[in-house]
Coordinates of C-alpha atoms and ligand atoms in Angstrom, one line a residue:
X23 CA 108.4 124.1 61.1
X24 CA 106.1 126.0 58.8
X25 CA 104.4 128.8 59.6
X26 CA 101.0 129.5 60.1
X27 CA 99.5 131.1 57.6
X28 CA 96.7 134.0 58.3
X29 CA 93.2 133.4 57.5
X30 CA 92.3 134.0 53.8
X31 CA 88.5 135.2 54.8
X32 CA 86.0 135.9 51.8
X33 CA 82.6 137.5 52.3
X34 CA 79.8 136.8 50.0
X35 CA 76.6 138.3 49.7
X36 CA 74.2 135.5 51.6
X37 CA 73.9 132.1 52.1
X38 CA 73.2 130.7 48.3
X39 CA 76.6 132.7 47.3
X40 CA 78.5 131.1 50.0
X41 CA 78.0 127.5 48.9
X42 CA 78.8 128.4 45.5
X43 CA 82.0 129.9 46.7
X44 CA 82.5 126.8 48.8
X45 CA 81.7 124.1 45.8
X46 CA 84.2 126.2 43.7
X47 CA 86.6 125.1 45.9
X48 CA 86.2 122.0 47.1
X49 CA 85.5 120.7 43.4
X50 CA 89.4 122.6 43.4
X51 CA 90.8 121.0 45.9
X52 CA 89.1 117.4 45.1
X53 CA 90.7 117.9 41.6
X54 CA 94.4 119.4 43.1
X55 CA 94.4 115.9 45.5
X56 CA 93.5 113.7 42.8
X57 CA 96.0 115.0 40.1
X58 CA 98.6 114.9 42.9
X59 CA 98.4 111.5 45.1
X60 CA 95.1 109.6 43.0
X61 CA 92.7 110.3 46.5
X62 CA 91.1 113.0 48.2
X63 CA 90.2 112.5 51.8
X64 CA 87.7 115.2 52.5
X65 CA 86.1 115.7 56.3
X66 CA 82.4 116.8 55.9
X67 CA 80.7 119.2 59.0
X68 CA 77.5 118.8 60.4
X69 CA 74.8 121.1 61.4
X70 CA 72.7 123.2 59.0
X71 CA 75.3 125.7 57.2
X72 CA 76.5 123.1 55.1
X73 CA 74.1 122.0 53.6
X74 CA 73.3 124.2 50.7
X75 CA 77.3 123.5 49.8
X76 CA 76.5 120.0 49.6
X77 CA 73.3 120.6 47.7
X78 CA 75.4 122.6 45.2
X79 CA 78.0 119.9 44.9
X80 CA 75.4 117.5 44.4
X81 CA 74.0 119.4 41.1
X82 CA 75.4 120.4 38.2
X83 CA 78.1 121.6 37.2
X84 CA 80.0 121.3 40.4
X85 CA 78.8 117.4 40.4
X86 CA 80.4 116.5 37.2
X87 CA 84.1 118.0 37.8
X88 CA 84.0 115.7 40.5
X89 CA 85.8 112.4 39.8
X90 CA 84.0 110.9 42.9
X91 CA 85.4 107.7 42.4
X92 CA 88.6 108.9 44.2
X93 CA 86.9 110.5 46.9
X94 CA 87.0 109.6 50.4
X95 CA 84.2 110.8 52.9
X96 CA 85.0 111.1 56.7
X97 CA 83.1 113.4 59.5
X98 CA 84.6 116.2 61.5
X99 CA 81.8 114.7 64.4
X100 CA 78.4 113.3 64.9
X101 CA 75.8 113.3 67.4
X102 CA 75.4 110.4 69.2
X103 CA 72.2 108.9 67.4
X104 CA 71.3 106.6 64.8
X105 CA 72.7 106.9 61.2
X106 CA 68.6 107.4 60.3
X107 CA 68.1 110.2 62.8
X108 CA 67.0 113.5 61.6
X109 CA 69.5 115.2 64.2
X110 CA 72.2 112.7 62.9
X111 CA 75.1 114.9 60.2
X112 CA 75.7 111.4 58.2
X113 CA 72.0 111.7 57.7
X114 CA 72.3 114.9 56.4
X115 CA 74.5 114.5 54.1
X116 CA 73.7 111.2 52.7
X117 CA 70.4 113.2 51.6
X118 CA 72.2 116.1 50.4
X119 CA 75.1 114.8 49.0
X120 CA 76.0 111.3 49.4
X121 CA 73.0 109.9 47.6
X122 CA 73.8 112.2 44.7
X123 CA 76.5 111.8 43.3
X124 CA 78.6 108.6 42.2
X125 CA 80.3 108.0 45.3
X126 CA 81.4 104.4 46.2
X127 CA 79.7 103.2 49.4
X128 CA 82.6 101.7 50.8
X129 CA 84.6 105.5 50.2
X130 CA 82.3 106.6 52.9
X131 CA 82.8 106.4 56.8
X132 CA 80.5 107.7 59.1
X133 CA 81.0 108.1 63.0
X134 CA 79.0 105.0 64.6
X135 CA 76.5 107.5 66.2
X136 CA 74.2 104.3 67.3
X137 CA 76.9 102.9 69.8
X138 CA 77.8 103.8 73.1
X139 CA 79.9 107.4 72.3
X140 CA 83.6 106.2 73.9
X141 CA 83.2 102.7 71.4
X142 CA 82.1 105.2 68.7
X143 CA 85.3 107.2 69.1
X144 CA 87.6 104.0 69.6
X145 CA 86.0 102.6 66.2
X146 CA 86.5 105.6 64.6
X147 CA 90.2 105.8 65.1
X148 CA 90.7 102.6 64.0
X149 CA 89.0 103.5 61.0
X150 CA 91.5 106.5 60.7
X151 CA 94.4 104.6 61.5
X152 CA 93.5 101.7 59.4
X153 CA 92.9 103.8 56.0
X154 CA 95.9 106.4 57.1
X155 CA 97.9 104.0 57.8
X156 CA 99.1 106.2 61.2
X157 CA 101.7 104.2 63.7
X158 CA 102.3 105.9 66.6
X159 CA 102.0 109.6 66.9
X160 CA 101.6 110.7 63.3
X161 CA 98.5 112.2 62.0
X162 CA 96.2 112.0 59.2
X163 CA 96.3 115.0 56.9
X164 CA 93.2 115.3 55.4
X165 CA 92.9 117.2 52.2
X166 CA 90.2 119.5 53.3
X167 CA 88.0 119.5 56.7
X168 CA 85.1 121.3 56.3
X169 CA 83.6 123.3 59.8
X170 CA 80.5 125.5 61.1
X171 CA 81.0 127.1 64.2
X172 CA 78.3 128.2 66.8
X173 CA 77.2 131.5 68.1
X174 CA 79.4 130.7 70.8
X175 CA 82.8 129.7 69.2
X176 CA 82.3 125.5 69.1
X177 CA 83.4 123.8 66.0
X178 CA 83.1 120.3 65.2
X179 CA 82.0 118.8 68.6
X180 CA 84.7 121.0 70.4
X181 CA 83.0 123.2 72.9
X182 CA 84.4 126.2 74.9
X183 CA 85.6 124.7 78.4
X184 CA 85.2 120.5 77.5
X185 CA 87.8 118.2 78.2
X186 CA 87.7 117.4 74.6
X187 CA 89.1 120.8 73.4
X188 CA 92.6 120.3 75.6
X189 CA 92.7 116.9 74.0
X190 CA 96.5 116.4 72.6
X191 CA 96.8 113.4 71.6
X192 CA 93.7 111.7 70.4
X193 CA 92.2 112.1 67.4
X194 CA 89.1 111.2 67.9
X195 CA 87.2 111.4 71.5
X196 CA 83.6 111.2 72.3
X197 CA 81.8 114.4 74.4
X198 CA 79.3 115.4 76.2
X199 CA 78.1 118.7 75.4
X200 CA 77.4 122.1 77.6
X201 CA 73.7 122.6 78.7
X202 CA 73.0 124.9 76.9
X203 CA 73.6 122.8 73.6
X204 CA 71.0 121.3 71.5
X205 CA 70.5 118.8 70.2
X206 CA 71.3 117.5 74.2
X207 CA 73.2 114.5 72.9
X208 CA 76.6 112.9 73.2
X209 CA 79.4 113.7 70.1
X210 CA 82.6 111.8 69.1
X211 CA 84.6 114.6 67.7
X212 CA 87.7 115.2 65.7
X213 CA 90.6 116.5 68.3
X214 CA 92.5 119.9 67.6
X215 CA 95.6 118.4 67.0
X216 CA 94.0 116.3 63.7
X217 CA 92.1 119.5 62.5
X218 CA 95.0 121.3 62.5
X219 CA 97.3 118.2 60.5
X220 CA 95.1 119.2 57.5
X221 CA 96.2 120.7 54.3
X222 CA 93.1 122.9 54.3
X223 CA 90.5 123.5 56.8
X224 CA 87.6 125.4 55.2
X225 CA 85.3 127.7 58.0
X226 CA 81.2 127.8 56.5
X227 CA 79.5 130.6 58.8
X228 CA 76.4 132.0 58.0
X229 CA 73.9 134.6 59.5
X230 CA 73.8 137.1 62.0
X231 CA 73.8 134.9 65.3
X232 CA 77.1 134.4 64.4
X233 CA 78.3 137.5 64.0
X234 CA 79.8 138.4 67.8
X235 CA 81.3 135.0 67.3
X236 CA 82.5 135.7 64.0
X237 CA 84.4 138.9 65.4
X238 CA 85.7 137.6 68.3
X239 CA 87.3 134.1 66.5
X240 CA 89.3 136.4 63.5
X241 CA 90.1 139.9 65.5
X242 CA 89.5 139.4 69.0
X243 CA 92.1 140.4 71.8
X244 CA 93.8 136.9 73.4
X245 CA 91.3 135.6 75.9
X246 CA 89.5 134.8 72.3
X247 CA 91.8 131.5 72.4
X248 CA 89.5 129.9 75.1
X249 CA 86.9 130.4 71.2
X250 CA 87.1 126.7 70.4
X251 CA 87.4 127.7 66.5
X252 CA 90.1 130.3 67.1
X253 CA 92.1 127.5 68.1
X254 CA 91.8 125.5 64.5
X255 CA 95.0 127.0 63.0
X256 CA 96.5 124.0 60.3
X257 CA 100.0 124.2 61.3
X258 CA 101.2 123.7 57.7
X259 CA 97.5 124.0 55.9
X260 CA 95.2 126.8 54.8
X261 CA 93.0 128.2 56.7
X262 CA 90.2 129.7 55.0
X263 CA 86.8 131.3 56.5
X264 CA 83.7 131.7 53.9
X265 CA 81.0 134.0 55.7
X266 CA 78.0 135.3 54.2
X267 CA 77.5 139.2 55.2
X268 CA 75.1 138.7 57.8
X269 CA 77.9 136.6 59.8
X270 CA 80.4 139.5 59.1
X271 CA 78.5 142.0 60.0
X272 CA 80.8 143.4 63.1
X273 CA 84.1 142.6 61.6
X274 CA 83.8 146.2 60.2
X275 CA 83.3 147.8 63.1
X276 CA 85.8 149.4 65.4
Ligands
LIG23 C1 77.2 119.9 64.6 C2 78.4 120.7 64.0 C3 78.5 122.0 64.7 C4 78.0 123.0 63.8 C5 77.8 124.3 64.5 C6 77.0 125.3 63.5 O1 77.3 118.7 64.7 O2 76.2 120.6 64.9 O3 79.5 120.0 64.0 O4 79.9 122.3 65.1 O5 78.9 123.2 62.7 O6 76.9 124.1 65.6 O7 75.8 124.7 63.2 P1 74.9 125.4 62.1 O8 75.6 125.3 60.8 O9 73.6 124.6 62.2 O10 74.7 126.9 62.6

């Protein structure tokens, strides 16, 4: 059983440095995955943060030392709303990214956000099963899943105290989320046990709401594990935490 490795954490000076830092490596870890089995299978996040990675992956040079052709696009979640939706993340990145660059159509699967959530999350694993060929209890191992986390610890669509977070055996399950969550929608989420099957799991925090959060997740005493994104450890993966300084603000202090 390999071990889990620690965080490699890396601080850069704002937001504009972290998605250069992040494009760097996913444009390295694209290549690494090519050279190595002819694919890379790459799980995008949602939510804001990313988006100035995928804008910088989606100009030069990072989008030319892309060989997209062998890329493969999946979601870490989505909100449950049409693909056209400005809250939806598939929308997101189709206009950041995904129109940008020469990316098949058909190497891109998005979360069914217009269906009822639980027949969103059933079609979704087939998906995943179909095109990772998974029988029984095996699981996918992406290449690299990409994540935000919120001011209170969620990642993905896995939220401090849902059912979804103690999921085991799933990989994918649809949510509702807490109250206090907006946009006040339904998800279809990426289970624990798949996020941590990955070779690589890459964190993208930014800004000082996130800061507490920040703190807590990397250095915080034990009752830090109910922190959904404490819990994404890749049992034989990297684990790897980009924060701007704003969001790392209080891992300096005592
Ligand atoms: C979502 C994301 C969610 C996001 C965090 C951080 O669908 O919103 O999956 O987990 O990564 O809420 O969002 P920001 O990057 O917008 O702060």
């Amino acid at each position: 059983m390999a071990e889990q490795q620690s965080p490699e954490v890396v601080i850069l000076p704002d937001p504009a440095g972290l998605a250069e830092e992040g494009a760097r490596r996913f444009v390295a870890a694209a290549a690494g995955a090519i050279a190595a089995r002819g694919q890379f299978n790459v799980a995008l996040a949602g939510g804001s943060t990313p988006a100035g990675l995928y804008r910088a992956l989606a100009s030069p040079p990072y989008r030319d030392q892309v060989d997209w052709r062998w890329v493969f696009v999946y979601f870490g979640d989505e909100r449950c709303v049409p693909p056209d939706h400005p809250d939806s993340n598939y929308r997101m990145a189709r206009e950041t990214l995904l129109d940008h660059v020469l990316l098949p159509r058909a190497n891109v699967f998005r979360m069914a956000g217009e269906l009822p959530p639980q027949e969103a999350a059933d079609s979704y694993t087939r998906i995943l099963r179909e095109d990772f060929r998974i029988h029984g209890g095996s699981l996918p191992r992406f290449d690299l899943i990409l994540l935000g986390m919120g001011d209170d610890g969620h990642t993905a669509s896995l939220f401090p105290g849902m059912a979804a977070l103690a999921e085991r055996w799933r990989l994918v399950v649809a949510t509702e989320v807490p109250a206090y969550v907006r946009p006040a929608v339904a998800r279809v989420t990426l289970t624990l046990p798949f996020l941590n099957a990955a070779a690589q799991v890459m964190f993208l925090v930014a800004g000082a709401a996130k800061m507490e959060a920040v703190r807590a997740v990397l250095t915080g005493p034990a009752p830090a594990d109910l922190l959904p994104a404490r819990r994404v450890r890749p049992r034989n993966g990297r684990l790897v935490w980009l924060l701007d300084e704003a969001a790392a603000a209080a891992l300096s202090r005592e």
